[in-house]
Amino acid sequence: MRNRLALLLCLGLITQCTFGSVGNREEEKLVILQNLIFFNNNQTIPIGTYLRSYDDQADDNINQFSLTSNSVVYNLSVQSSTYINWEAGTYRINPPSQVLGVSTTSSERSTAVAKTHTPYTVPLDLPADDLYGKSYAFLSAGTVSNITQFNSTMETGASFLFPNTRVSNMPLGVVAIANVSWEEIYIQMNVTRTPNTKLVTILLPQGSKVITPKCKIPIKNGRSGNVEILFSLSGLFQDRTVSGTPIRFLESLPNDSNPIIISKVSNVSLYNILQQNLQAEDIVFSFPGCFPGVER
């Protein structure tokens, strides 16, 4: 309690400072503030994570969904042989204050430099031994199959809750980014454009994706729910427009082949579209959207 009162007092004293062009007096106040925040926030708390696979079609069949490509409707049915071999999943956390980073070592505390990043968009550039320079694991390595089997619900209906997420001890603050990586993604599905159905097999090798939040996701004592990260398998195949150019995976499926195998060495143009879709912002991987009164 004393630390918090002192912190508030010190915040009031330096409110008018312009960090980055300060005199000795203001620099001293900044060091005091940094040390106060260090003592106040040098703790970690357990926070759970829900990593979900879902679609937005408000039914219990998340292995079946329809997508429209260039005005043509395609019905997709993902097979139970589909799996993801996860490598890792980690968070970077920023401190609650957007002004500065907090270090875990006395040498770094005494020489810390003011930071002005928005607290939930860019990780602070801090040493690896700093609470806010570390990465915090939420996903353990392993293969998860049948990822379209309904086993949970969310705001849009049915979802698949990945089983190997775990609680991590994270510092108080806000989520800056999440990073997921995989050894392999294998997808087998039937794609129907009436009256024809094609068997499509997709093999995507090792890769990773940085996921950025679009709103403040607090890591704090008393948090009521888990942090959520969404994985939309249907988003992987949807049409996109990049710099005015449409990118259409489903329309590009060859008419003269069945089955269709997509990999680094087969149907490479389709493989490249999927890789681009995986890396697109908020298409396949995302944090949930922001709504008033809803904790994220």
PDB file of N, CA and C in Angstrom, residues 103-193:
ATOM      1  N   SER A 103      12.862  -3.103 -15.216  1.00  0.00           N
ATOM      2  CA  SER A 103      13.893  -4.118 -15.291  1.00  0.00           C
ATOM      3  C   SER A 103      13.952  -4.934 -14.015  1.00  0.00           C
ATOM      4  N   THR A 104      14.514  -6.137 -14.129  1.00  0.00           N
ATOM      5  CA  THR A 104      14.643  -7.004 -12.965  1.00  0.00           C
ATOM      6  C   THR A 104      16.039  -6.935 -12.363  1.00  0.00           C
ATOM      7  N   THR A 105      16.929  -6.139 -12.919  1.00  0.00           N
ATOM      8  CA  THR A 105      18.273  -6.049 -12.379  1.00  0.00           C
ATOM      9  C   THR A 105      18.557  -4.626 -11.942  1.00  0.00           C
ATOM     10  N   SER A 106      19.357  -4.484 -10.898  1.00  0.00           N
ATOM     11  CA  SER A 106      19.632  -3.153 -10.369  1.00  0.00           C
ATOM     12  C   SER A 106      20.373  -2.301 -11.390  1.00  0.00           C
ATOM     13  N   SER A 107      21.279  -2.921 -12.160  1.00  0.00           N
ATOM     14  CA  SER A 107      22.028  -2.136 -13.143  1.00  0.00           C
ATOM     15  C   SER A 107      21.098  -1.585 -14.209  1.00  0.00           C
ATOM     16  N   GLU A 108      20.142  -2.402 -14.674  1.00  0.00           N
ATOM     17  CA  GLU A 108      19.212  -1.931 -15.690  1.00  0.00           C
ATOM     18  C   GLU A 108      18.243  -0.905 -15.105  1.00  0.00           C
ATOM     19  N   ARG A 109      17.852  -1.094 -13.829  1.00  0.00           N
ATOM     20  CA  ARG A 109      16.929  -0.143 -13.212  1.00  0.00           C
ATOM     21  C   ARG A 109      17.536   1.245 -13.153  1.00  0.00           C
ATOM     22  N   SER A 110      18.823   1.306 -12.872  1.00  0.00           N
ATOM     23  CA  SER A 110      19.446   2.616 -12.694  1.00  0.00           C
ATOM     24  C   SER A 110      19.708   3.311 -14.017  1.00  0.00           C
ATOM     25  N   THR A 111      19.729   2.567 -15.129  1.00  0.00           N
ATOM     26  CA  THR A 111      20.037   3.182 -16.413  1.00  0.00           C
ATOM     27  C   THR A 111      18.878   3.071 -17.392  1.00  0.00           C
ATOM     28  N   ALA A 112      17.700   2.695 -16.898  1.00  0.00           N
ATOM     29  CA  ALA A 112      16.559   2.487 -17.798  1.00  0.00           C
ATOM     30  C   ALA A 112      16.208   3.762 -18.541  1.00  0.00           C
ATOM     31  N   VAL A 113      15.761   3.598 -19.772  1.00  0.00           N
ATOM     32  CA  VAL A 113      15.404   4.730 -20.626  1.00  0.00           C
ATOM     33  C   VAL A 113      13.888   4.775 -20.775  1.00  0.00           C
ATOM     34  N   ALA A 114      13.332   5.977 -20.785  1.00  0.00           N
ATOM     35  CA  ALA A 114      11.890   6.114 -20.915  1.00  0.00           C
ATOM     36  C   ALA A 114      11.407   5.515 -22.223  1.00  0.00           C
ATOM     37  N   LYS A 115      10.261   4.806 -22.159  1.00  0.00           N
ATOM     38  CA  LYS A 115       9.657   4.205 -23.341  1.00  0.00           C
ATOM     39  C   LYS A 115       8.333   4.896 -23.639  1.00  0.00           C
ATOM     40  N   THR A 116       8.018   5.029 -24.905  1.00  0.00           N
ATOM     41  CA  THR A 116       6.774   5.711 -25.260  1.00  0.00           C
ATOM     42  C   THR A 116       5.918   4.875 -26.201  1.00  0.00           C
ATOM     43  N   HIS A 117       6.119   3.535 -26.213  1.00  0.00           N
ATOM     44  CA  HIS A 117       5.286   2.682 -27.034  1.00  0.00           C
ATOM     45  C   HIS A 117       3.860   2.661 -26.485  1.00  0.00           C
ATOM     46  N   THR A 118       2.886   2.557 -27.395  1.00  0.00           N
ATOM     47  CA  THR A 118       1.535   2.263 -26.939  1.00  0.00           C
ATOM     48  C   THR A 118       1.576   0.906 -26.252  1.00  0.00           C
ATOM     49  N   PRO A 119       0.964   0.743 -25.083  1.00  0.00           N
ATOM     50  CA  PRO A 119       1.250  -0.432 -24.261  1.00  0.00           C
ATOM     51  C   PRO A 119       0.763  -1.753 -24.826  1.00  0.00           C
ATOM     52  N   TYR A 120      -0.179  -1.772 -25.775  1.00  0.00           N
ATOM     53  CA  TYR A 120      -0.656  -3.072 -26.235  1.00  0.00           C
ATOM     54  C   TYR A 120      -0.444  -3.290 -27.723  1.00  0.00           C
ATOM     55  N   THR A 121       0.560  -2.646 -28.295  1.00  0.00           N
ATOM     56  CA  THR A 121       0.817  -2.882 -29.709  1.00  0.00           C
ATOM     57  C   THR A 121       2.247  -3.302 -30.008  1.00  0.00           C
ATOM     58  N   VAL A 122       3.222  -2.781 -29.292  1.00  0.00           N
ATOM     59  CA  VAL A 122       4.620  -3.053 -29.608  1.00  0.00           C
ATOM     60  C   VAL A 122       5.352  -3.481 -28.345  1.00  0.00           C
ATOM     61  N   PRO A 123       6.026  -4.642 -28.365  1.00  0.00           N
ATOM     62  CA  PRO A 123       6.807  -5.025 -27.178  1.00  0.00           C
ATOM     63  C   PRO A 123       7.934  -4.033 -26.927  1.00  0.00           C
ATOM     64  N   LEU A 124       8.215  -3.762 -25.676  1.00  0.00           N
ATOM     65  CA  LEU A 124       9.309  -2.860 -25.351  1.00  0.00           C
ATOM     66  C   LEU A 124      10.647  -3.529 -25.633  1.00  0.00           C
ATOM     67  N   ASP A 125      11.599  -2.735 -26.075  1.00  0.00           N
ATOM     68  CA  ASP A 125      12.931  -3.239 -26.396  1.00  0.00           C
ATOM     69  C   ASP A 125      13.755  -3.267 -25.117  1.00  0.00           C
ATOM     70  N   LEU A 126      13.664  -4.383 -24.413  1.00  0.00           N
ATOM     71  CA  LEU A 126      14.292  -4.501 -23.099  1.00  0.00           C
ATOM     72  C   LEU A 126      15.138  -5.767 -23.042  1.00  0.00           C
ATOM     73  N   PRO A 127      16.086  -5.826 -22.106  1.00  0.00           N
ATOM     74  CA  PRO A 127      16.946  -7.017 -21.990  1.00  0.00           C
ATOM     75  C   PRO A 127      16.141  -8.275 -21.674  1.00  0.00           C
ATOM     76  N   ALA A 128      16.715  -9.430 -22.009  1.00  0.00           N
ATOM     77  CA  ALA A 128      16.018 -10.704 -21.834  1.00  0.00           C
ATOM     78  C   ALA A 128      15.794 -11.054 -20.373  1.00  0.00           C
ATOM     79  N   ASP A 129      16.543 -10.419 -19.441  1.00  0.00           N
ATOM     80  CA  ASP A 129      16.323 -10.711 -18.030  1.00  0.00           C
ATOM     81  C   ASP A 129      15.302  -9.773 -17.402  1.00  0.00           C
ATOM     82  N   ASP A 130      14.711  -8.892 -18.202  1.00  0.00           N
ATOM     83  CA  ASP A 130      13.691  -7.971 -17.721  1.00  0.00           C
ATOM     84  C   ASP A 130      12.336  -8.676 -17.746  1.00  0.00           C
ATOM     85  N   LEU A 131      11.510  -8.405 -16.747  1.00  0.00           N
ATOM     86  CA  LEU A 131      10.173  -9.004 -16.724  1.00  0.00           C
ATOM     87  C   LEU A 131       9.422  -8.748 -18.026  1.00  0.00           C
ATOM     88  N   TYR A 132       9.632  -7.568 -18.607  1.00  0.00           N
ATOM     89  CA  TYR A 132       8.917  -7.189 -19.811  1.00  0.00           C
ATOM     90  C   TYR A 132       9.773  -7.363 -21.068  1.00  0.00           C
ATOM     91  N   GLY A 133      10.896  -8.034 -20.926  1.00  0.00           N
ATOM     92  CA  GLY A 133      11.713  -8.403 -22.071  1.00  0.00           C
ATOM     93  C   GLY A 133      11.651  -9.893 -22.348  1.00  0.00           C
ATOM     94  N   LYS A 134      11.041 -10.642 -21.429  1.00  0.00           N
ATOM     95  CA  LYS A 134      10.950 -12.097 -21.568  1.00  0.00           C
ATOM     96  C   LYS A 134       9.733 -12.501 -22.396  1.00  0.00           C
ATOM     97  N   SER A 135       9.747 -13.746 -22.843  1.00  0.00           N
ATOM     98  CA  SER A 135       8.580 -14.364 -23.463  1.00  0.00           C
ATOM     99  C   SER A 135       7.993 -15.368 -22.476  1.00  0.00           C
ATOM    100  N   TYR A 136       6.659 -15.447 -22.445  1.00  0.00           N
ATOM    101  CA  TYR A 136       5.955 -16.301 -21.488  1.00  0.00           C
ATOM    102  C   TYR A 136       5.144 -17.348 -22.247  1.00  0.00           C
ATOM    103  N   ALA A 137       5.426 -18.613 -21.970  1.00  0.00           N
ATOM    104  CA  ALA A 137       4.827 -19.714 -22.725  1.00  0.00           C
ATOM    105  C   ALA A 137       3.371 -19.935 -22.325  1.00  0.00           C
ATOM    106  N   PHE A 138       2.515 -20.210 -23.328  1.00  0.00           N
ATOM    107  CA  PHE A 138       1.136 -20.606 -23.043  1.00  0.00           C
ATOM    108  C   PHE A 138       0.742 -21.864 -23.803  1.00  0.00           C
ATOM    109  N   LEU A 139       1.575 -22.330 -24.708  1.00  0.00           N
ATOM    110  CA  LEU A 139       1.225 -23.472 -25.542  1.00  0.00           C
ATOM    111  C   LEU A 139       2.391 -24.449 -25.562  1.00  0.00           C
ATOM    112  N   SER A 140       2.105 -25.689 -25.209  1.00  0.00           N
ATOM    113  CA  SER A 140       3.164 -26.692 -25.204  1.00  0.00           C
ATOM    114  C   SER A 140       3.208 -27.423 -26.536  1.00  0.00           C
ATOM    115  N   ALA A 141       4.377 -27.958 -26.864  1.00  0.00           N
ATOM    116  CA  ALA A 141       4.565 -28.653 -28.131  1.00  0.00           C
ATOM    117  C   ALA A 141       3.764 -29.947 -28.148  1.00  0.00           C
ATOM    118  N   GLY A 142       3.257 -30.298 -29.319  1.00  0.00           N
ATOM    119  CA  GLY A 142       2.529 -31.549 -29.460  1.00  0.00           C
ATOM    120  C   GLY A 142       1.578 -31.512 -30.637  1.00  0.00           C
ATOM    121  N   THR A 143       1.164 -32.685 -31.074  1.00  0.00           N
ATOM    122  CA  THR A 143       0.251 -32.815 -32.207  1.00  0.00           C
ATOM    123  C   THR A 143      -1.184 -32.899 -31.712  1.00  0.00           C
ATOM    124  N   VAL A 144      -2.055 -32.075 -32.285  1.00  0.00           N
ATOM    125  CA  VAL A 144      -3.471 -32.076 -31.932  1.00  0.00           C
ATOM    126  C   VAL A 144      -4.257 -32.430 -33.193  1.00  0.00           C
ATOM    127  N   SER A 145      -5.013 -33.526 -33.121  1.00  0.00           N
ATOM    128  CA  SER A 145      -5.781 -33.969 -34.276  1.00  0.00           C
ATOM    129  C   SER A 145      -7.265 -33.663 -34.063  1.00  0.00           C
ATOM    130  N   ASN A 146      -8.034 -33.898 -35.119  1.00  0.00           N
ATOM    131  CA  ASN A 146      -9.484 -33.689 -35.070  1.00  0.00           C
ATOM    132  C   ASN A 146      -9.824 -32.301 -34.544  1.00  0.00           C
ATOM    133  N   ILE A 147      -9.181 -31.290 -35.106  1.00  0.00           N
ATOM    134  CA  ILE A 147      -9.299 -29.934 -34.564  1.00  0.00           C
ATOM    135  C   ILE A 147     -10.622 -29.266 -34.905  1.00  0.00           C
ATOM    136  N   THR A 148     -11.474 -29.949 -35.653  1.00  0.00           N
ATOM    137  CA  THR A 148     -12.795 -29.391 -35.940  1.00  0.00           C
ATOM    138  C   THR A 148     -13.881 -30.135 -35.178  1.00  0.00           C
ATOM    139  N   GLN A 149     -13.487 -30.861 -34.125  1.00  0.00           N
ATOM    140  CA  GLN A 149     -14.464 -31.550 -33.284  1.00  0.00           C
ATOM    141  C   GLN A 149     -14.998 -30.584 -32.232  1.00  0.00           C
ATOM    142  N   PHE A 150     -16.292 -30.319 -32.278  1.00  0.00           N
ATOM    143  CA  PHE A 150     -16.916 -29.394 -31.328  1.00  0.00           C
ATOM    144  C   PHE A 150     -16.731 -29.904 -29.897  1.00  0.00           C
ATOM    145  N   ASN A 151     -16.092 -29.101 -29.038  1.00  0.00           N
ATOM    146  CA  ASN A 151     -15.943 -29.482 -27.639  1.00  0.00           C
ATOM    147  C   ASN A 151     -16.130 -28.306 -26.683  1.00  0.00           C
ATOM    148  N   SER A 152     -16.519 -27.132 -27.237  1.00  0.00           N
ATOM    149  CA  SER A 152     -16.705 -25.959 -26.393  1.00  0.00           C
ATOM    150  C   SER A 152     -17.555 -24.947 -27.148  1.00  0.00           C
ATOM    151  N   THR A 153     -17.932 -23.881 -26.460  1.00  0.00           N
ATOM    152  CA  THR A 153     -18.716 -22.831 -27.110  1.00  0.00           C
ATOM    153  C   THR A 153     -18.060 -21.476 -26.880  1.00  0.00           C
ATOM    154  N   MET A 154     -18.394 -20.528 -27.765  1.00  0.00           N
ATOM    155  CA  MET A 154     -17.918 -19.161 -27.636  1.00  0.00           C
ATOM    156  C   MET A 154     -19.024 -18.250 -28.157  1.00  0.00           C
ATOM    157  N   GLU A 155     -18.713 -16.974 -28.364  1.00  0.00           N
ATOM    158  CA  GLU A 155     -19.737 -16.005 -28.732  1.00  0.00           C
ATOM    159  C   GLU A 155     -20.416 -16.329 -30.063  1.00  0.00           C
ATOM    160  N   THR A 156     -19.682 -16.931 -30.989  1.00  0.00           N
ATOM    161  CA  THR A 156     -20.265 -17.250 -32.292  1.00  0.00           C
ATOM    162  C   THR A 156     -20.789 -18.682 -32.366  1.00  0.00           C
ATOM    163  N   GLY A 157     -20.768 -19.409 -31.239  1.00  0.00           N
ATOM    164  CA  GLY A 157     -21.290 -20.774 -31.248  1.00  0.00           C
ATOM    165  C   GLY A 157     -20.209 -21.789 -30.923  1.00  0.00           C
ATOM    166  N   ALA A 158     -20.233 -22.897 -31.666  1.00  0.00           N
ATOM    167  CA  ALA A 158     -19.343 -24.021 -31.372  1.00  0.00           C
ATOM    168  C   ALA A 158     -17.881 -23.666 -31.638  1.00  0.00           C
ATOM    169  N   SER A 159     -16.989 -24.324 -30.893  1.00  0.00           N
ATOM    170  CA  SER A 159     -15.557 -24.133 -31.107  1.00  0.00           C
ATOM    171  C   SER A 159     -14.819 -25.380 -30.649  1.00  0.00           C
ATOM    172  N   PHE A 160     -13.572 -25.486 -31.066  1.00  0.00           N
ATOM    173  CA  PHE A 160     -12.684 -26.542 -30.582  1.00  0.00           C
ATOM    174  C   PHE A 160     -11.649 -25.884 -29.690  1.00  0.00           C
ATOM    175  N   LEU A 161     -11.623 -26.291 -28.434  1.00  0.00           N
ATOM    176  CA  LEU A 161     -10.680 -25.742 -27.466  1.00  0.00           C
ATOM    177  C   LEU A 161      -9.441 -26.631 -27.445  1.00  0.00           C
ATOM    178  N   PHE A 162      -8.307 -26.076 -27.878  1.00  0.00           N
ATOM    179  CA  PHE A 162      -7.092 -26.879 -27.926  1.00  0.00           C
ATOM    180  C   PHE A 162      -6.702 -27.314 -26.512  1.00  0.00           C
ATOM    181  N   PRO A 163      -6.318 -28.578 -26.341  1.00  0.00           N
ATOM    182  CA  PRO A 163      -6.115 -29.115 -24.998  1.00  0.00           C
ATOM    183  C   PRO A 163      -4.761 -28.830 -24.371  1.00  0.00           C
ATOM    184  N   ASN A 164      -3.763 -28.426 -25.153  1.00  0.00           N
ATOM    185  CA  ASN A 164      -2.428 -28.332 -24.584  1.00  0.00           C
ATOM    186  C   ASN A 164      -1.992 -26.907 -24.267  1.00  0.00           C
ATOM    187  N   THR A 165      -2.980 -25.983 -24.113  1.00  0.00           N
ATOM    188  CA  THR A 165      -2.641 -24.669 -23.572  1.00  0.00           C
ATOM    189  C   THR A 165      -2.509 -24.802 -22.059  1.00  0.00           C
ATOM    190  N   ARG A 166      -1.759 -23.925 -21.450  1.00  0.00           N
ATOM    191  CA  ARG A 166      -1.530 -24.059 -20.019  1.00  0.00           C
ATOM    192  C   ARG A 166      -1.403 -22.690 -19.370  1.00  0.00           C
ATOM    193  N   VAL A 167      -1.462 -22.683 -18.062  1.00  0.00           N
ATOM    194  CA  VAL A 167      -1.326 -21.451 -17.301  1.00  0.00           C
ATOM    195  C   VAL A 167       0.144 -21.046 -17.258  1.00  0.00           C
ATOM    196  N   SER A 168       0.392 -19.754 -17.433  1.00  0.00           N
ATOM    197  CA  SER A 168       1.749 -19.224 -17.331  1.00  0.00           C
ATOM    198  C   SER A 168       1.795 -18.164 -16.246  1.00  0.00           C
ATOM    199  N   ASN A 169       2.932 -17.985 -15.635  1.00  0.00           N
ATOM    200  CA  ASN A 169       3.124 -16.899 -14.678  1.00  0.00           C
ATOM    201  C   ASN A 169       3.633 -15.687 -15.443  1.00  0.00           C
ATOM    202  N   MET A 170       2.745 -14.704 -15.583  1.00  0.00           N
ATOM    203  CA  MET A 170       3.075 -13.525 -16.372  1.00  0.00           C
ATOM    204  C   MET A 170       3.069 -12.290 -15.484  1.00  0.00           C
ATOM    205  N   PRO A 171       3.846 -11.265 -15.840  1.00  0.00           N
ATOM    206  CA  PRO A 171       3.885 -10.052 -15.027  1.00  0.00           C
ATOM    207  C   PRO A 171       2.626  -9.218 -15.235  1.00  0.00           C
ATOM    208  N   LEU A 172       2.322  -8.378 -14.269  1.00  0.00           N
ATOM    209  CA  LEU A 172       1.197  -7.478 -14.410  1.00  0.00           C
ATOM    210  C   LEU A 172       1.431  -6.530 -15.575  1.00  0.00           C
ATOM    211  N   GLY A 173       0.398  -6.278 -16.353  1.00  0.00           N
ATOM    212  CA  GLY A 173       0.551  -5.383 -17.485  1.00  0.00           C
ATOM    213  C   GLY A 173      -0.506  -5.630 -18.531  1.00  0.00           C
ATOM    214  N   VAL A 174      -0.119  -5.513 -19.788  1.00  0.00           N
ATOM    215  CA  VAL A 174      -1.025  -5.729 -20.916  1.00  0.00           C
ATOM    216  C   VAL A 174      -0.312  -6.582 -21.955  1.00  0.00           C
ATOM    217  N   VAL A 175      -1.083  -7.355 -22.711  1.00  0.00           N
ATOM    218  CA  VAL A 175      -0.503  -8.204 -23.748  1.00  0.00           C
ATOM    219  C   VAL A 175       0.002  -7.331 -24.893  1.00  0.00           C
ATOM    220  N   ALA A 176       1.281  -7.473 -25.235  1.00  0.00           N
ATOM    221  CA  ALA A 176       1.854  -6.730 -26.355  1.00  0.00           C
ATOM    222  C   ALA A 176       1.683  -7.511 -27.655  1.00  0.00           C
ATOM    223  N   ILE A 177       2.108  -8.769 -27.657  1.00  0.00           N
ATOM    224  CA  ILE A 177       1.929  -9.656 -28.807  1.00  0.00           C
ATOM    225  C   ILE A 177       1.828 -11.087 -28.310  1.00  0.00           C
ATOM    226  N   ALA A 178       1.352 -11.961 -29.173  1.00  0.00           N
ATOM    227  CA  ALA A 178       1.490 -13.399 -28.983  1.00  0.00           C
ATOM    228  C   ALA A 178       2.179 -13.951 -30.219  1.00  0.00           C
ATOM    229  N   ASN A 179       2.865 -15.052 -30.049  1.00  0.00           N
ATOM    230  CA  ASN A 179       3.528 -15.702 -31.168  1.00  0.00           C
ATOM    231  C   ASN A 179       3.238 -17.191 -31.101  1.00  0.00           C
ATOM    232  N   VAL A 180       2.742 -17.752 -32.204  1.00  0.00           N
ATOM    233  CA  VAL A 180       2.535 -19.201 -32.280  1.00  0.00           C
ATOM    234  C   VAL A 180       3.410 -19.761 -33.391  1.00  0.00           C
ATOM    235  N   SER A 181       3.912 -20.961 -33.180  1.00  0.00           N
ATOM    236  CA  SER A 181       4.720 -21.615 -34.206  1.00  0.00           C
ATOM    237  C   SER A 181       4.319 -23.081 -34.289  1.00  0.00           C
ATOM    238  N   TRP A 182       4.498 -23.655 -35.463  1.00  0.00           N
ATOM    239  CA  TRP A 182       4.091 -25.032 -35.681  1.00  0.00           C
ATOM    240  C   TRP A 182       5.162 -25.758 -36.487  1.00  0.00           C
ATOM    241  N   GLU A 183       5.217 -27.064 -36.278  1.00  0.00           N
ATOM    242  CA  GLU A 183       6.099 -27.917 -37.066  1.00  0.00           C
ATOM    243  C   GLU A 183       5.444 -28.305 -38.376  1.00  0.00           C
ATOM    244  N   GLU A 184       4.114 -28.495 -38.344  1.00  0.00           N
ATOM    245  CA  GLU A 184       3.414 -28.958 -39.531  1.00  0.00           C
ATOM    246  C   GLU A 184       1.915 -28.737 -39.367  1.00  0.00           C
ATOM    247  N   ILE A 185       1.264 -28.337 -40.439  1.00  0.00           N
ATOM    248  CA  ILE A 185      -0.201 -28.278 -40.488  1.00  0.00           C
ATOM    249  C   ILE A 185      -0.651 -29.167 -41.642  1.00  0.00           C
ATOM    250  N   TYR A 186      -1.477 -30.160 -41.312  1.00  0.00           N
ATOM    251  CA  TYR A 186      -1.975 -31.113 -42.314  1.00  0.00           C
ATOM    252  C   TYR A 186      -3.494 -31.003 -42.353  1.00  0.00           C
ATOM    253  N   ILE A 187      -4.023 -30.741 -43.543  1.00  0.00           N
ATOM    254  CA  ILE A 187      -5.461 -30.577 -43.710  1.00  0.00           C
ATOM    255  C   ILE A 187      -5.936 -31.461 -44.852  1.00  0.00           C
ATOM    256  N   GLN A 188      -6.983 -32.228 -44.573  1.00  0.00           N
ATOM    257  CA  GLN A 188      -7.623 -33.002 -45.628  1.00  0.00           C
ATOM    258  C   GLN A 188      -9.104 -32.646 -45.611  1.00  0.00           C
ATOM    259  N   MET A 189      -9.658 -32.302 -46.773  1.00  0.00           N
ATOM    260  CA  MET A 189     -11.053 -31.864 -46.812  1.00  0.00           C
ATOM    261  C   MET A 189     -11.679 -32.153 -48.174  1.00  0.00           C
ATOM    262  N   ASN A 190     -12.986 -32.257 -48.169  1.00  0.00           N
ATOM    263  CA  ASN A 190     -13.757 -32.334 -49.399  1.00  0.00           C
ATOM    264  C   ASN A 190     -14.272 -30.939 -49.728  1.00  0.00           C
ATOM    265  N   VAL A 191     -14.083 -30.525 -50.970  1.00  0.00           N
ATOM    266  CA  VAL A 191     -14.560 -29.228 -51.433  1.00  0.00           C
ATOM    267  C   VAL A 191     -15.583 -29.475 -52.537  1.00  0.00           C
ATOM    268  N   THR A 192     -16.819 -29.020 -52.295  1.00  0.00           N
ATOM    269  CA  THR A 192     -17.901 -29.259 -53.244  1.00  0.00           C
ATOM    270  C   THR A 192     -18.333 -27.957 -53.901  1.00  0.00           C
ATOM    271  N   ARG A 193     -18.249 -27.957 -55.217  1.00  0.00           N
ATOM    272  CA  ARG A 193     -18.883 -26.933 -56.029  1.00  0.00           C
ATOM    273  C   ARG A 193     -19.911 -27.688 -56.875  1.00  0.00           C
TER     274      ARG A 193
END
